[in-house]
C-alpha cells in the first residue's frame, strides 16, 4: 500500500510541476485535464502526509519513554498516535479503492411491472413512489420521461430522470428484480401473492459518442394515453422509437409537444444503448462484477418486500429491516448504507487479493 502511496505522491508532484509550464498554461484543454488529474489525487496526498506526520510524532514520543521526566507524557502520546495512525491507515485504504466515475452523475431509472399482472404494476407504482420520497429527502429532483399506467393502478412501465448530488452513488444498487409478498387489493380470500417488478438504473451520460443512423430507427407517433389506454389528448404527440439493430425500444409521452417527446426519447435511447455497451464490455472483461454487488441485471432477485411481516430483505447481503412501512415511505438509508459498506469491503478485499 505504501509503495502505491509513494507513487501517487510522485505523480502529484510531477503534475504540479507540469501545471507551471507556459505551454500548459496556454493550452486550456490540457490545463483542464491536468488540473482535474491533480485534484483527484490531492485528498490522498494530504491524507498520506498527515499519516507520515503522525508517524514522525510517534517515533519522537517513543524516544522519550526512557526519560523519567517525560515518560508519562510520552506513553500517553504513543497511545494516542498509535490509535490515530490506525485510523488514518483505514482512511487511506478506502481512498485507494478505485472510484466509480459515474458516482456523481444523475440517473435514468426504469421501473416495470413484471410477474403478477395488475398487482405487479401496482407494486411498480409503489416502488416509484418510494424512490420519489427518497429523492425528495435527498434534495433530488425527478423528471418523468415516459409512463404507461396500469389498468388497476401503478405503472406497467415508467422511466424518469433523477437529478441531484451523487445520485448514482446511492441508486446504482437498485437495479434488479424486486419481489413483493402481500395480499393484493383484488384478492377476495385473503391469500398472500408474490409479484415482481424490475428496476434498471443507468447513469446519465452527456455527449454520448454513439452513432445512430436514421435508417436504423423506426419512429411511431400516437395519442398519449392514460390508465386503461384512454387518450389524454387529441394530437399525435407521443413518440416511440425502435432501434432496429438492437431491438431497444423507448418512448415518451409526457410532453404535449411531439418534438419535445422525440428529443427525450432520443436522449433515453442513447443512454440505453450506452448502458448496454458498458454491460457487454464488463461481461467481456469478466472481473467487474467480482467486487461489485449492486449493478446486477434485472433477472437477479435482489430484494423482497414482505408486507405480512413488515420486513424488507436484501438478498445480496442477507440484510433485513423490520420496518417495511418506513422503507416504502422513502427511508432507504439503512439498506443503501449497508450495501455501500459491503461493496467497499469487497472492493478492499479484491485490492488485497491483487496485491
Coordinates of C-alpha atoms in Angstrom, one line a residue, residues 35-340:
X35 CA -5.7 20.2 -13.1
X36 CA -8.5 17.6 -12.7
X37 CA -5.9 14.8 -12.5
X38 CA -4.0 16.6 -9.8
X39 CA -7.2 17.5 -7.9
X40 CA -8.3 13.8 -7.9
X41 CA -5.0 12.9 -6.2
X42 CA -4.9 15.7 -3.7
X43 CA -7.0 14.2 -1.0
X44 CA -4.9 11.0 -0.9
X45 CA -1.7 13.0 -0.9
X46 CA -2.8 15.2 2.0
X47 CA -4.0 12.2 4.0
X48 CA -0.8 10.4 3.4
X49 CA 1.2 13.5 4.6
X50 CA -0.9 13.5 7.7
X51 CA -0.1 9.9 8.3
X52 CA 3.6 10.5 7.9
X53 CA 3.5 13.5 10.3
X54 CA 1.8 11.3 12.9
X55 CA 4.3 8.6 12.3
X56 CA 7.2 11.0 13.0
X57 CA 5.4 12.2 16.2
X58 CA 5.0 8.6 17.3
X59 CA 8.8 7.9 16.8
X60 CA 9.6 11.1 18.8
X61 CA 7.3 10.0 21.6
X62 CA 8.8 6.6 21.7
X63 CA 12.3 8.1 22.1
X64 CA 11.2 9.8 25.3
X65 CA 9.8 6.8 27.1
X66 CA 13.0 6.0 28.8
X67 CA 13.3 9.6 30.1
X68 CA 11.8 9.6 33.7
X69 CA 10.8 13.3 33.3
X70 CA 8.8 12.7 30.1
X71 CA 7.8 9.1 30.5
X72 CA 4.2 9.6 31.4
X73 CA 3.6 12.2 28.7
X74 CA 5.4 10.0 26.2
X75 CA 3.4 6.9 27.0
X76 CA 0.1 8.9 26.5
X77 CA 1.4 10.3 23.3
X78 CA 2.4 6.9 22.0
X79 CA -1.1 5.5 22.7
X80 CA -2.8 8.5 21.1
X81 CA -0.6 8.5 17.9
X82 CA -0.8 4.7 17.5
X83 CA -4.6 4.9 17.5
X84 CA -4.5 7.9 15.1
X85 CA -2.2 6.0 12.7
X86 CA -4.5 3.0 12.7
X87 CA -7.5 5.3 11.8
X88 CA -5.5 7.1 9.1
X89 CA -4.4 3.8 7.6
X90 CA -8.0 2.7 7.2
X91 CA -8.9 6.0 5.6
X92 CA -6.1 5.6 3.2
X93 CA -7.2 2.1 2.3
X94 CA -10.6 3.5 1.4
X95 CA -9.2 6.4 -0.6
X96 CA -7.1 3.9 -2.6
X97 CA -10.2 2.0 -3.7
X98 CA -10.9 2.8 -7.4
X99 CA -13.7 5.3 -7.6
X100 CA -16.7 4.8 -9.8
X101 CA -16.5 7.7 -12.3
X102 CA -20.3 7.6 -12.5
X103 CA -21.0 8.2 -8.8
X104 CA -21.6 11.9 -9.1
X105 CA -24.0 11.6 -12.1
X106 CA -27.7 11.9 -12.4
X107 CA -29.6 8.7 -13.3
X108 CA -32.3 7.4 -15.6
X109 CA -34.5 4.9 -13.7
X110 CA -36.8 2.5 -15.4
X111 CA -39.4 0.5 -13.4
X112 CA -41.6 -2.1 -15.0
X113 CA -44.3 -4.4 -13.7
X114 CA -43.2 -8.0 -14.3
X115 CA -44.7 -11.2 -13.0
X116 CA -48.1 -10.8 -11.3
X117 CA -50.3 -8.9 -13.7
X118 CA -52.1 -6.0 -12.2
X119 CA -50.5 -6.5 -8.8
X120 CA -47.0 -6.2 -10.4
X121 CA -48.0 -2.9 -12.0
X122 CA -49.4 -1.6 -8.7
X123 CA -46.1 -2.6 -7.0
X124 CA -44.1 -0.8 -9.7
X125 CA -46.1 2.3 -8.8
X126 CA -45.3 1.7 -5.1
X127 CA -41.6 1.5 -5.9
X128 CA -41.7 4.7 -8.0
X129 CA -43.4 6.4 -5.0
X130 CA -40.8 5.0 -2.7
X131 CA -37.9 6.4 -4.8
X132 CA -39.7 9.7 -5.2
X133 CA -39.9 10.1 -1.4
X134 CA -36.2 9.1 -1.1
X135 CA -35.3 11.6 -3.8
X136 CA -37.2 14.3 -2.0
X137 CA -35.4 13.5 1.3
X138 CA -32.1 13.9 -0.5
X139 CA -33.0 17.1 -2.2
X140 CA -33.1 15.5 -5.7
X141 CA -35.5 16.3 -8.5
X142 CA -37.5 13.8 -10.5
X143 CA -38.5 14.3 -14.2
X144 CA -40.8 11.7 -15.6
X145 CA -39.8 10.9 -19.2
X146 CA -42.3 8.2 -20.1
X147 CA -45.0 6.3 -18.3
X148 CA -47.7 3.7 -19.1
X149 CA -50.2 3.4 -16.4
X150 CA -51.6 0.0 -15.3
X151 CA -55.3 -0.7 -15.8
X152 CA -55.8 -1.1 -12.0
X153 CA -53.2 1.5 -10.9
X154 CA -49.5 1.8 -10.8
X155 CA -47.4 1.5 -13.9
X156 CA -46.7 -1.2 -16.4
X157 CA -43.7 1.0 -17.2
X158 CA -42.3 4.3 -16.0
X159 CA -39.0 6.0 -16.9
X160 CA -37.7 9.0 -15.1
X161 CA -34.6 11.2 -14.7
X162 CA -33.4 11.8 -11.1
X163 CA -31.1 14.8 -10.8
X164 CA -29.1 15.9 -7.8
X165 CA -25.8 15.4 -5.9
X166 CA -24.2 12.0 -6.2
X167 CA -27.5 10.3 -7.2
X168 CA -25.8 7.3 -9.0
X169 CA -23.6 6.6 -6.0
X170 CA -26.7 5.6 -4.0
X171 CA -29.2 4.4 -6.5
X172 CA -26.8 2.2 -8.5
X173 CA -27.5 -0.7 -6.1
X174 CA -31.2 -0.7 -7.1
X175 CA -31.0 -2.5 -10.5
X176 CA -32.6 -5.9 -10.4
X177 CA -35.8 -7.8 -9.7
X178 CA -37.8 -6.6 -6.7
X179 CA -40.3 -9.1 -5.2
X180 CA -43.4 -8.2 -3.1
X181 CA -45.3 -10.6 -0.9
X182 CA -48.7 -9.3 0.2
X183 CA -52.5 -9.7 -0.1
X184 CA -53.5 -7.8 -3.3
X185 CA -56.4 -5.4 -3.2
X186 CA -58.1 -7.7 -5.8
X187 CA -57.7 -10.8 -3.6
X188 CA -61.1 -11.8 -2.1
X189 CA -59.9 -14.8 0.0
X190 CA -57.0 -13.0 1.9
X191 CA -54.3 -15.1 0.3
X192 CA -50.7 -13.7 0.1
X193 CA -49.5 -13.4 -3.5
X194 CA -46.0 -12.9 -4.8
X195 CA -45.3 -10.5 -7.6
X196 CA -42.3 -8.8 -9.1
X197 CA -41.2 -5.5 -10.7
X198 CA -37.9 -4.8 -12.3
X199 CA -35.7 -1.7 -11.8
X200 CA -33.0 -0.5 -14.1
X201 CA -30.7 2.3 -13.1
X202 CA -28.4 3.9 -15.7
X203 CA -26.0 6.9 -15.2
X204 CA -26.8 9.9 -17.3
X205 CA -24.2 10.4 -19.9
X206 CA -23.5 13.6 -21.8
X207 CA -22.5 13.8 -25.4
X208 CA -22.7 10.0 -25.8
X209 CA -20.3 9.0 -28.6
X210 CA -22.7 6.6 -30.2
X211 CA -23.5 6.8 -33.9
X212 CA -27.3 6.3 -34.5
X213 CA -28.2 6.2 -38.2
X214 CA -31.7 7.5 -39.1
X215 CA -32.1 4.4 -41.3
X216 CA -31.8 2.2 -38.1
X217 CA -34.7 3.9 -36.4
X218 CA -38.4 3.1 -36.6
X219 CA -40.4 6.1 -35.3
X220 CA -44.0 5.8 -34.4
X221 CA -46.3 8.6 -33.2
X222 CA -49.6 8.2 -31.5
X223 CA -52.0 9.7 -29.0
X224 CA -50.7 9.9 -25.4
X225 CA -52.7 7.6 -23.2
X226 CA -53.6 7.4 -19.5
X227 CA -54.8 4.5 -17.4
X228 CA -56.5 1.7 -19.4
X229 CA -55.2 3.2 -22.7
X230 CA -57.5 6.2 -22.6
X231 CA -56.4 9.1 -24.8
X232 CA -55.4 12.2 -22.9
X233 CA -55.1 14.5 -25.9
X234 CA -56.2 14.6 -29.4
X235 CA -52.9 15.2 -31.1
X236 CA -50.2 12.6 -32.1
X237 CA -47.7 13.9 -29.6
X238 CA -46.4 10.6 -28.1
X239 CA -43.3 9.1 -29.7
X240 CA -42.0 5.5 -29.7
X241 CA -38.6 4.8 -31.2
X242 CA -37.3 1.3 -32.1
X243 CA -33.6 0.9 -32.7
X244 CA -33.7 -1.9 -35.3
X245 CA -30.2 -3.3 -34.9
X246 CA -30.5 -3.9 -31.2
X247 CA -34.3 -4.1 -30.7
X248 CA -34.1 -1.4 -28.0
X249 CA -37.5 0.4 -27.7
X250 CA -38.0 3.7 -26.0
X251 CA -41.0 6.0 -25.8
X252 CA -42.0 9.3 -24.4
X253 CA -45.5 10.8 -24.0
X254 CA -45.2 13.2 -21.0
X255 CA -44.9 16.4 -23.1
X256 CA -47.6 18.0 -25.3
X257 CA -45.0 18.7 -28.0
X258 CA -44.2 15.8 -30.3
X259 CA -40.7 17.4 -30.9
X260 CA -40.0 17.5 -27.2
X261 CA -41.1 13.9 -26.7
X262 CA -38.9 12.9 -29.6
X263 CA -35.9 14.7 -28.1
X264 CA -36.5 13.0 -24.7
X265 CA -36.9 9.6 -26.4
X266 CA -33.6 10.0 -28.4
X267 CA -31.8 11.0 -25.2
X268 CA -33.2 7.9 -23.5
X269 CA -32.2 5.7 -26.4
X270 CA -28.6 7.0 -26.4
X271 CA -28.4 6.3 -22.6
X272 CA -29.8 2.8 -23.0
X273 CA -27.5 1.9 -25.9
X274 CA -24.5 3.3 -24.0
X275 CA -25.5 1.2 -20.9
X276 CA -25.9 -1.9 -23.0
X277 CA -22.5 -1.3 -24.5
X278 CA -20.9 -0.9 -21.0
X279 CA -22.6 -4.0 -19.7
X280 CA -21.2 -6.1 -22.6
X281 CA -17.7 -4.7 -22.0
X282 CA -18.0 -5.6 -18.3
X283 CA -19.1 -9.1 -19.2
X284 CA -16.2 -9.5 -21.6
X285 CA -13.7 -8.3 -19.0
X286 CA -15.4 -10.6 -16.6
X287 CA -13.9 -9.2 -13.4
X288 CA -16.0 -6.1 -12.9
X289 CA -18.8 -7.8 -11.0
X290 CA -16.3 -9.7 -8.8
X291 CA -16.1 -6.8 -6.4
X292 CA -19.5 -5.2 -7.1
X293 CA -22.8 -6.1 -5.5
X294 CA -25.1 -3.5 -6.9
X295 CA -25.2 -3.4 -10.7
X296 CA -26.7 -6.8 -11.5
X297 CA -29.1 -7.3 -14.4
X298 CA -32.9 -7.3 -14.0
X299 CA -33.2 -11.0 -13.9
X300 CA -31.4 -11.1 -10.5
X301 CA -33.8 -11.1 -7.5
X302 CA -32.2 -8.6 -5.2
X303 CA -34.8 -7.7 -2.6
X304 CA -38.1 -8.9 -1.1
X305 CA -40.8 -6.7 0.4
X306 CA -42.8 -8.9 2.8
X307 CA -45.9 -7.0 4.0
X308 CA -47.4 -9.5 6.4
X309 CA -44.1 -9.5 8.4
X310 CA -43.3 -5.8 7.8
X311 CA -39.9 -6.9 6.6
X312 CA -37.6 -5.9 3.7
X313 CA -34.7 -8.3 2.9
X314 CA -31.8 -7.6 0.5
X315 CA -30.7 -11.0 -0.6
X316 CA -27.3 -9.9 -1.9
X317 CA -26.0 -9.1 1.6
X318 CA -28.6 -11.1 3.6
X319 CA -29.7 -7.9 5.3
X320 CA -33.2 -7.3 6.7
X321 CA -35.0 -4.5 8.4
X322 CA -38.3 -4.9 10.2
X323 CA -39.7 -1.5 9.0
X324 CA -41.2 -2.1 5.6
X325 CA -43.7 0.7 6.2
X326 CA -40.9 3.2 6.7
X327 CA -38.9 1.9 3.7
X328 CA -41.9 2.3 1.4
X329 CA -42.1 6.0 2.6
X330 CA -38.6 6.6 1.4
X331 CA -36.5 5.6 4.4
X332 CA -34.0 3.6 2.3
X333 CA -30.8 4.8 4.0
X334 CA -30.3 1.8 6.3
X335 CA -30.4 -0.6 3.3
X336 CA -28.3 1.6 1.0
X337 CA -25.7 2.3 3.6
X338 CA -25.4 -1.5 4.3
X339 CA -24.9 -2.1 0.6
X340 CA -22.3 0.7 0.3

